[in-house]
CSV table of C-alpha atoms in Angstrom, one decimal:
chain,number,residue,atom,x,y,z
A,1,MET,CA,-23.9,76.7,136.8
A,2,ALA,CA,-23.0,73.7,134.9
A,3,GLU,CA,-20.7,70.9,136.2
A,4,GLU,CA,-17.0,71.9,135.7
A,5,LEU,CA,-15.7,70.0,132.7
A,6,TYR,CA,-12.1,70.9,133.3
A,7,THR,CA,-10.0,71.9,136.3
A,8,ALA,CA,-9.9,75.7,136.0
A,9,THR,CA,-7.0,77.6,137.2
A,10,GLU,CA,-9.1,80.7,137.5
A,11,THR,CA,-12.8,81.6,137.2
A,12,ILE,CA,-14.3,84.9,136.2
A,13,ASP,CA,-18.0,86.0,136.0
A,14,ILE,CA,-18.7,88.5,133.2
A,15,THR,CA,-22.5,88.3,133.2
A,16,HIS,CA,-22.8,91.8,134.6
A,17,LEU,CA,-20.7,93.2,131.7
A,18,THR,CA,-21.5,94.2,128.1
A,19,CYS,CA,-19.4,94.0,125.0
A,20,PRO,CA,-16.6,94.9,124.4
A,21,THR,CA,-15.8,94.9,128.2
A,22,THR,CA,-16.6,91.2,128.3
A,23,PHE,CA,-13.6,90.4,126.1
A,24,VAL,CA,-11.3,93.0,127.7
A,25,LYS,CA,-12.0,91.3,131.2
A,26,THR,CA,-11.4,88.0,129.8
A,27,LYS,CA,-8.1,89.1,128.1
A,28,VAL,CA,-6.9,90.6,131.3
A,29,ALA,CA,-7.5,87.3,133.2
A,30,LEU,CA,-5.8,85.3,130.5
A,31,ASP,CA,-2.8,87.7,130.7
A,32,GLU,CA,-2.4,86.8,134.4
A,33,LEU,CA,-2.3,83.1,133.8
A,34,ASP,CA,0.6,80.9,132.8
A,35,GLU,CA,0.7,79.0,129.5
A,36,GLY,CA,-1.4,75.8,129.7
A,37,ASP,CA,-3.6,77.2,132.5
A,38,ILE,CA,-7.4,77.0,132.0
A,39,LEU,CA,-9.8,80.0,132.5
A,40,ARG,CA,-13.4,79.3,133.2
A,41,VAL,CA,-15.7,82.3,132.1
A,42,HIS,CA,-19.3,82.6,133.2
A,43,LEU,CA,-21.1,84.7,130.5
A,44,ASN,CA,-24.4,85.6,129.0
A,45,ASP,CA,-26.0,84.4,125.8
A,46,GLY,CA,-26.1,86.8,122.9
A,47,GLU,CA,-23.0,89.1,122.0
A,48,PRO,CA,-20.8,87.7,124.8
A,49,ARG,CA,-21.4,84.1,123.7
A,50,GLN,CA,-20.7,85.0,120.2
A,51,ASN,CA,-17.8,87.5,120.6
A,52,VAL,CA,-15.7,86.2,123.5
A,53,PRO,CA,-14.9,82.7,122.2
A,54,ARG,CA,-14.0,84.1,118.7
A,55,SER,CA,-11.9,86.9,120.1
A,56,VAL,CA,-9.8,84.6,122.4
A,57,GLU,CA,-9.3,82.3,119.4
A,58,ASP,CA,-8.1,85.3,117.3
A,59,GLU,CA,-5.6,85.9,120.2
A,60,GLY,CA,-4.3,82.5,119.8
A,61,HIS,CA,-5.8,80.7,122.7
A,62,GLU,CA,-7.8,77.4,122.6
A,63,VAL,CA,-11.5,77.2,123.4
A,64,LEU,CA,-12.0,73.9,125.1
A,65,SER,CA,-15.8,74.0,125.5
A,66,LEU,CA,-18.8,76.3,125.6
A,67,THR,CA,-21.6,74.8,127.6
A,68,ASP,CA,-25.2,76.1,127.9
A,69,ASN,CA,-26.4,76.3,131.5
A,70,GLY,CA,-30.0,76.4,130.4
A,71,ASP,CA,-30.6,79.7,132.1
A,72,GLY,CA,-29.3,82.2,129.5
A,73,THR,CA,-25.7,81.8,130.7
A,74,TYR,CA,-22.8,79.7,129.5
A,75,GLU,CA,-19.5,78.3,130.8
A,76,LEU,CA,-16.6,78.9,128.5
A,77,TYR,CA,-13.3,77.1,129.2
A,78,ILE,CA,-10.2,78.5,127.6
A,79,LYS,CA,-6.7,77.2,127.6
A,80,LYS,CA,-4.0,79.8,127.5
A,81,VAL,CA,-1.6,79.4,124.7
A,82,GLY,CA,1.7,81.2,124.7
A,83,ASP,CA,3.0,83.5,127.4
């Protein structure tokens, strides 16, 4: 995994899941956080990389970064907005 760019409040690994479960798991994790907390999501390339960031932004949260690990996985940092 890539070096942590932000101090994450919580980390989840959704590499073993497929869409749309990847977003559902991410949404549930965000729901458990407080406003301003940061969620780190370890996800696969392809549909998860395309859909999860877009979906969390549609929910009103802030995507801080999406970093390629170079092995077909990514680290997505999301700041929870609203509570």
